[in-house]
Amino acid sequence: MKVLLAEDQTMVRTALASLLRLEADYEVDEAVDGAAAQQQLQQENYDILLTDIEMPHLSGIELVQWVQKHQPQLKTVIITTFNRAGYIKRAVDAGVSGFLLKDAPIDTLIGSLQKVCAGERVISNELLLQALGQDDPLTEKERKALRLAGQGMSTQAIAEALFIAEGTARNYLSEAISKLHASNRVEAARIAHQKGWL
């Protein structure tokens, strides 16, 4: 089985890749973030994409969405330390084949990868129940603007990064602040991040 592992934390990525190679004799290529993984996916064929959620340049969920659009035959599994309801729901909505927590034993990971390759979906019932509890109120445009605001970017910089007018960026942020009942964009970004909506 050929696996592409996308994980921005070097120690986690190399340890996980080594374990997979030793335990299951998988061929594992590594990508340092979502953008690098996207590039590798365009150059080589893989059986499974195993990706973290929170990565610079392109999140794991955004990467799964790209895969669904451009390589729908590729199986996708998210592995993360975060069991936030928003992440789980967005991952399921994006069409992920599996959603696992990093504290799971390696045997669970290998068994889950085998099930995913056989066409099964692997998401624990506990995680699914969490995901059903909360709806994400943000639009994709509000989410992108809020993510950049949470990184400390000014409204002008957000507008430039998203190729939109400054007034439009301000409107996206205002809508997000209102929907999250926050007093400012920093608080809105914090709330959305805690819920797993960024």
PDB file of C-alpha atoms in Angstrom:
ATOM      1  CA  MET A   1       0.000   0.000   0.000  1.00  0.00           C
ATOM      2  CA  LYS A   2       1.348   3.403  -0.970  1.00  0.00           C
ATOM      3  CA  VAL A   3       0.614   6.158   1.563  1.00  0.00           C
ATOM      4  CA  LEU A   4       1.205   9.903   1.463  1.00  0.00           C
ATOM      5  CA  LEU A   5       1.554  11.288   4.996  1.00  0.00           C
ATOM      6  CA  ALA A   6       0.929  15.044   5.346  1.00  0.00           C
ATOM      7  CA  GLU A   7       1.991  16.373   8.752  1.00  0.00           C
ATOM      8  CA  ASP A   8       3.727  19.657   9.542  1.00  0.00           C
ATOM      9  CA  GLN A   9       5.320  18.545  12.833  1.00  0.00           C
ATOM     10  CA  THR A  10       8.566  16.887  11.795  1.00  0.00           C
ATOM     11  CA  MET A  11       8.971  14.601  14.802  1.00  0.00           C
ATOM     12  CA  VAL A  12       5.388  13.317  14.551  1.00  0.00           C
ATOM     13  CA  ARG A  13       5.624  12.862  10.780  1.00  0.00           C
ATOM     14  CA  THR A  14       8.906  10.960  10.782  1.00  0.00           C
ATOM     15  CA  ALA A  15       7.917   8.773  13.754  1.00  0.00           C
ATOM     16  CA  LEU A  16       4.557   7.892  12.230  1.00  0.00           C
ATOM     17  CA  ALA A  17       6.102   7.170   8.827  1.00  0.00           C
ATOM     18  CA  SER A  18       8.730   4.925  10.441  1.00  0.00           C
ATOM     19  CA  LEU A  19       6.097   3.032  12.434  1.00  0.00           C
ATOM     20  CA  LEU A  20       3.984   2.430   9.335  1.00  0.00           C
ATOM     21  CA  ARG A  21       7.001   1.208   7.387  1.00  0.00           C
ATOM     22  CA  LEU A  22       8.048  -1.156  10.209  1.00  0.00           C
ATOM     23  CA  GLU A  23       4.662  -2.430  11.330  1.00  0.00           C
ATOM     24  CA  ALA A  24       2.911  -2.838   8.022  1.00  0.00           C
ATOM     25  CA  ASP A  25       5.610  -2.621   5.382  1.00  0.00           C
ATOM     26  CA  TYR A  26       3.837   0.291   3.709  1.00  0.00           C
ATOM     27  CA  GLU A  27       5.520   2.533   1.191  1.00  0.00           C
ATOM     28  CA  VAL A  28       5.222   5.954   2.845  1.00  0.00           C
ATOM     29  CA  ASP A  29       6.055   9.319   1.311  1.00  0.00           C
ATOM     30  CA  GLU A  30       6.069  12.414   3.508  1.00  0.00           C
ATOM     31  CA  ALA A  31       4.780  15.956   2.915  1.00  0.00           C
ATOM     32  CA  VAL A  32       5.599  18.847   5.253  1.00  0.00           C
ATOM     33  CA  ASP A  33       2.189  20.535   4.873  1.00  0.00           C
ATOM     34  CA  GLY A  34      -1.033  20.521   2.875  1.00  0.00           C
ATOM     35  CA  ALA A  35       0.349  22.487  -0.068  1.00  0.00           C
ATOM     36  CA  ALA A  36       3.332  20.134  -0.411  1.00  0.00           C
ATOM     37  CA  ALA A  37       0.974  17.147  -0.233  1.00  0.00           C
ATOM     38  CA  GLN A  38      -1.210  18.633  -2.973  1.00  0.00           C
ATOM     39  CA  GLN A  39       1.871  18.980  -5.197  1.00  0.00           C
ATOM     40  CA  GLN A  40       2.955  15.385  -4.553  1.00  0.00           C
ATOM     41  CA  LEU A  41      -0.548  14.095  -5.282  1.00  0.00           C
ATOM     42  CA  GLN A  42      -0.355  15.710  -8.704  1.00  0.00           C
ATOM     43  CA  GLN A  43       2.947  13.962  -9.446  1.00  0.00           C
ATOM     44  CA  GLU A  44       2.427  10.448  -8.043  1.00  0.00           C
ATOM     45  CA  ASN A  45      -0.359   7.946  -7.411  1.00  0.00           C
ATOM     46  CA  TYR A  46      -1.218   6.847  -3.873  1.00  0.00           C
ATOM     47  CA  ASP A  47      -3.677   4.443  -2.274  1.00  0.00           C
ATOM     48  CA  ILE A  48      -4.248   6.557   0.832  1.00  0.00           C
ATOM     49  CA  LEU A  49      -3.692  10.131   1.936  1.00  0.00           C
ATOM     50  CA  LEU A  50      -3.101  10.267   5.700  1.00  0.00           C
ATOM     51  CA  THR A  51      -3.236  13.892   6.813  1.00  0.00           C
ATOM     52  CA  ASP A  52      -3.202  16.100   9.883  1.00  0.00           C
ATOM     53  CA  ILE A  53      -5.862  18.831  10.136  1.00  0.00           C
ATOM     54  CA  GLU A  54      -3.993  21.916  11.277  1.00  0.00           C
ATOM     55  CA  MET A  55      -1.210  22.678   8.822  1.00  0.00           C
ATOM     56  CA  PRO A  56       0.070  25.861   7.219  1.00  0.00           C
ATOM     57  CA  HIS A  57      -0.852  26.833   3.641  1.00  0.00           C
ATOM     58  CA  LEU A  58      -3.609  24.229   3.209  1.00  0.00           C
ATOM     59  CA  SER A  59      -5.437  22.493   6.060  1.00  0.00           C
ATOM     60  CA  GLY A  60      -6.113  18.771   6.075  1.00  0.00           C
ATOM     61  CA  ILE A  61      -9.813  19.376   5.471  1.00  0.00           C
ATOM     62  CA  GLU A  62      -9.078  21.683   2.529  1.00  0.00           C
ATOM     63  CA  LEU A  63      -6.725  19.022   1.171  1.00  0.00           C
ATOM     64  CA  VAL A  64      -9.463  16.360   1.460  1.00  0.00           C
ATOM     65  CA  GLN A  65     -11.886  18.689  -0.353  1.00  0.00           C
ATOM     66  CA  TRP A  66      -9.328  19.125  -3.151  1.00  0.00           C
ATOM     67  CA  VAL A  67      -8.831  15.335  -3.361  1.00  0.00           C
ATOM     68  CA  GLN A  68     -12.593  14.749  -3.609  1.00  0.00           C
ATOM     69  CA  LYS A  69     -12.742  17.145  -6.547  1.00  0.00           C
ATOM     70  CA  HIS A  70      -9.582  16.088  -8.413  1.00  0.00           C
ATOM     71  CA  GLN A  71      -8.799  12.500  -7.301  1.00  0.00           C
ATOM     72  CA  PRO A  72     -12.033  11.035  -5.900  1.00  0.00           C
ATOM     73  CA  GLN A  73     -10.697   7.472  -6.097  1.00  0.00           C
ATOM     74  CA  LEU A  74      -8.019   8.296  -3.474  1.00  0.00           C
ATOM     75  CA  LYS A  75      -8.905   7.219   0.069  1.00  0.00           C
ATOM     76  CA  THR A  76      -8.420   9.949   2.679  1.00  0.00           C
ATOM     77  CA  VAL A  77      -7.843   9.571   6.423  1.00  0.00           C
ATOM     78  CA  ILE A  78      -7.441  12.425   8.878  1.00  0.00           C
ATOM     79  CA  ILE A  79      -5.314  11.810  11.939  1.00  0.00           C
ATOM     80  CA  THR A  80      -5.325  14.526  14.570  1.00  0.00           C
ATOM     81  CA  THR A  81      -5.005  15.371  18.246  1.00  0.00           C
ATOM     82  CA  PHE A  82      -8.212  17.423  18.053  1.00  0.00           C
ATOM     83  CA  ASN A  83     -11.599  15.744  18.496  1.00  0.00           C
ATOM     84  CA  ARG A  84     -13.496  19.001  18.033  1.00  0.00           C
ATOM     85  CA  ALA A  85     -17.027  18.592  16.749  1.00  0.00           C
ATOM     86  CA  GLY A  86     -16.541  21.169  13.992  1.00  0.00           C
ATOM     87  CA  TYR A  87     -13.495  19.369  12.585  1.00  0.00           C
ATOM     88  CA  ILE A  88     -15.231  16.021  12.579  1.00  0.00           C
ATOM     89  CA  LYS A  89     -18.373  17.347  10.892  1.00  0.00           C
ATOM     90  CA  ARG A  90     -16.403  19.271   8.262  1.00  0.00           C
ATOM     91  CA  ALA A  91     -14.222  16.212   7.574  1.00  0.00           C
ATOM     92  CA  VAL A  92     -17.270  13.959   7.167  1.00  0.00           C
ATOM     93  CA  ASP A  93     -18.944  16.552   4.934  1.00  0.00           C
ATOM     94  CA  ALA A  94     -15.752  16.721   2.845  1.00  0.00           C
ATOM     95  CA  GLY A  95     -15.970  12.967   2.232  1.00  0.00           C
ATOM     96  CA  VAL A  96     -13.121  11.702   4.402  1.00  0.00           C
ATOM     97  CA  SER A  97     -12.780   7.899   4.545  1.00  0.00           C
ATOM     98  CA  GLY A  98     -11.444   7.855   8.103  1.00  0.00           C
ATOM     99  CA  PHE A  99     -10.980  10.133  11.100  1.00  0.00           C
ATOM    100  CA  LEU A 100      -8.597   8.961  13.834  1.00  0.00           C
ATOM    101  CA  LEU A 101      -7.034  10.492  16.907  1.00  0.00           C
ATOM    102  CA  LYS A 102      -3.249  10.504  17.225  1.00  0.00           C
ATOM    103  CA  ASP A 103      -3.395   8.878  20.645  1.00  0.00           C
ATOM    104  CA  ALA A 104      -4.800   5.668  19.104  1.00  0.00           C
ATOM    105  CA  PRO A 105      -2.458   2.649  19.191  1.00  0.00           C
ATOM    106  CA  ILE A 106      -0.520   1.896  15.983  1.00  0.00           C
ATOM    107  CA  ASP A 107      -2.502  -1.369  15.607  1.00  0.00           C
ATOM    108  CA  THR A 108      -5.708   0.690  15.449  1.00  0.00           C
ATOM    109  CA  LEU A 109      -4.202   2.941  12.784  1.00  0.00           C
ATOM    110  CA  ILE A 110      -3.014   0.018  10.655  1.00  0.00           C
ATOM    111  CA  GLY A 111      -6.334  -1.805  11.029  1.00  0.00           C
ATOM    112  CA  SER A 112      -8.190   1.367  10.095  1.00  0.00           C
ATOM    113  CA  LEU A 113      -6.030   1.922   6.992  1.00  0.00           C
ATOM    114  CA  GLN A 114      -6.738  -1.661   5.892  1.00  0.00           C
ATOM    115  CA  LYS A 115     -10.492  -1.143   6.381  1.00  0.00           C
ATOM    116  CA  VAL A 116     -10.381   2.123   4.434  1.00  0.00           C
ATOM    117  CA  CYS A 117      -8.527   0.402   1.577  1.00  0.00           C
ATOM    118  CA  ALA A 118     -11.274  -2.248   1.566  1.00  0.00           C
ATOM    119  CA  GLY A 119     -13.844   0.502   1.035  1.00  0.00           C
ATOM    120  CA  GLU A 120     -15.073   0.972   4.597  1.00  0.00           C
ATOM    121  CA  ARG A 121     -15.417   4.287   6.399  1.00  0.00           C
ATOM    122  CA  VAL A 122     -13.658   4.416   9.770  1.00  0.00           C
ATOM    123  CA  ILE A 123     -14.879   7.043  12.216  1.00  0.00           C
ATOM    124  CA  SER A 124     -15.570   6.116  15.813  1.00  0.00           C
ATOM    125  CA  ASN A 125     -19.177   6.339  16.996  1.00  0.00           C
ATOM    126  CA  GLU A 126     -18.110   8.604  19.866  1.00  0.00           C
ATOM    127  CA  LEU A 127     -16.572  11.112  17.457  1.00  0.00           C
ATOM    128  CA  LEU A 128     -19.609  10.991  15.160  1.00  0.00           C
ATOM    129  CA  LEU A 129     -21.980  11.686  18.045  1.00  0.00           C
ATOM    130  CA  GLN A 130     -19.889  14.731  18.999  1.00  0.00           C
ATOM    131  CA  ALA A 131     -20.059  16.005  15.434  1.00  0.00           C
ATOM    132  CA  LEU A 132     -23.843  15.810  15.312  1.00  0.00           C
ATOM    133  CA  GLY A 133     -24.218  18.214  18.220  1.00  0.00           C
ATOM    134  CA  GLN A 134     -23.114  21.520  16.707  1.00  0.00           C
ATOM    135  CA  ASP A 135     -23.651  23.169  13.360  1.00  0.00           C
ATOM    136  CA  ASP A 136     -20.973  25.429  11.907  1.00  0.00           C
ATOM    137  CA  PRO A 137     -22.587  28.820  11.202  1.00  0.00           C
ATOM    138  CA  LEU A 138     -19.705  30.188   9.110  1.00  0.00           C
ATOM    139  CA  THR A 139     -19.598  30.358   5.325  1.00  0.00           C
ATOM    140  CA  GLU A 140     -16.372  29.289   3.628  1.00  0.00           C
ATOM    141  CA  LYS A 141     -15.533  32.943   2.845  1.00  0.00           C
ATOM    142  CA  GLU A 142     -16.110  34.010   6.465  1.00  0.00           C
ATOM    143  CA  ARG A 143     -13.980  31.091   7.647  1.00  0.00           C
ATOM    144  CA  LYS A 144     -11.062  32.083   5.395  1.00  0.00           C
ATOM    145  CA  ALA A 145     -11.217  35.734   6.489  1.00  0.00           C
ATOM    146  CA  LEU A 146     -11.488  34.787  10.158  1.00  0.00           C
ATOM    147  CA  ARG A 147      -8.576  32.337   9.899  1.00  0.00           C
ATOM    148  CA  LEU A 148      -6.366  35.116   8.529  1.00  0.00           C
ATOM    149  CA  ALA A 149      -7.624  37.563  11.183  1.00  0.00           C
ATOM    150  CA  GLY A 150      -6.693  35.002  13.822  1.00  0.00           C
ATOM    151  CA  GLN A 151      -3.159  35.058  12.426  1.00  0.00           C
ATOM    152  CA  GLY A 152      -3.054  38.789  13.170  1.00  0.00           C
ATOM    153  CA  MET A 153      -3.546  40.064   9.631  1.00  0.00           C
ATOM    154  CA  SER A 154      -5.093  43.485   9.046  1.00  0.00           C
ATOM    155  CA  THR A 155      -8.335  43.877   7.082  1.00  0.00           C
ATOM    156  CA  GLN A 156      -6.348  45.235   4.137  1.00  0.00           C
ATOM    157  CA  ALA A 157      -3.948  42.262   4.223  1.00  0.00           C
ATOM    158  CA  ILE A 158      -6.890  39.843   4.445  1.00  0.00           C
ATOM    159  CA  ALA A 159      -8.507  41.508   1.421  1.00  0.00           C
ATOM    160  CA  GLU A 160      -5.266  41.213  -0.569  1.00  0.00           C
ATOM    161  CA  ALA A 161      -4.745  37.568   0.443  1.00  0.00           C
ATOM    162  CA  LEU A 162      -8.295  36.630  -0.574  1.00  0.00           C
ATOM    163  CA  PHE A 163      -8.330  38.838  -3.707  1.00  0.00           C
ATOM    164  CA  ILE A 164     -11.385  40.779  -2.524  1.00  0.00           C
ATOM    165  CA  ALA A 165     -12.186  44.404  -1.714  1.00  0.00           C
ATOM    166  CA  GLU A 166     -11.317  45.651   1.770  1.00  0.00           C
ATOM    167  CA  GLY A 167     -15.003  46.436   2.436  1.00  0.00           C
ATOM    168  CA  THR A 168     -15.930  42.856   1.519  1.00  0.00           C
ATOM    169  CA  ALA A 169     -13.301  41.489   3.912  1.00  0.00           C
ATOM    170  CA  ARG A 170     -14.683  43.768   6.644  1.00  0.00           C
ATOM    171  CA  ASN A 171     -18.205  42.459   5.939  1.00  0.00           C
ATOM    172  CA  TYR A 172     -17.076  38.810   6.161  1.00  0.00           C
ATOM    173  CA  LEU A 173     -15.419  39.514   9.510  1.00  0.00           C
ATOM    174  CA  SER A 174     -18.460  41.413  10.829  1.00  0.00           C
ATOM    175  CA  GLU A 175     -20.759  38.557   9.856  1.00  0.00           C
ATOM    176  CA  ALA A 176     -18.494  36.019  11.566  1.00  0.00           C
ATOM    177  CA  ILE A 177     -18.280  38.138  14.736  1.00  0.00           C
ATOM    178  CA  SER A 178     -22.059  38.457  14.802  1.00  0.00           C
ATOM    179  CA  LYS A 179     -22.723  34.754  14.184  1.00  0.00           C
ATOM    180  CA  LEU A 180     -20.314  33.730  16.952  1.00  0.00           C
ATOM    181  CA  HIS A 181     -21.611  36.374  19.398  1.00  0.00           C
ATOM    182  CA  ALA A 182     -18.070  37.666  19.834  1.00  0.00           C
ATOM    183  CA  SER A 183     -17.032  41.185  20.749  1.00  0.00           C
ATOM    184  CA  ASN A 184     -14.221  41.387  18.166  1.00  0.00           C
ATOM    185  CA  ARG A 185     -12.501  39.384  15.457  1.00  0.00           C
ATOM    186  CA  VAL A 186      -9.786  37.996  17.730  1.00  0.00           C
ATOM    187  CA  GLU A 187     -12.428  36.569  20.058  1.00  0.00           C
ATOM    188  CA  ALA A 188     -14.408  35.275  17.066  1.00  0.00           C
ATOM    189  CA  ALA A 189     -11.307  33.528  15.711  1.00  0.00           C
ATOM    190  CA  ARG A 190     -10.627  32.001  19.133  1.00  0.00           C
ATOM    191  CA  ILE A 191     -14.216  30.716  19.456  1.00  0.00           C
ATOM    192  CA  ALA A 192     -14.237  29.305  15.927  1.00  0.00           C
ATOM    193  CA  HIS A 193     -10.853  27.651  16.460  1.00  0.00           C
ATOM    194  CA  GLN A 194     -11.996  26.027  19.720  1.00  0.00           C
ATOM    195  CA  LYS A 195     -15.095  24.656  17.990  1.00  0.00           C
ATOM    196  CA  GLY A 196     -13.027  23.318  15.092  1.00  0.00           C
ATOM    197  CA  TRP A 197     -14.663  25.616  12.537  1.00  0.00           C
ATOM    198  CA  LEU A 198     -11.430  27.158  11.231  1.00  0.00           C
TER     199      LEU A 198
END
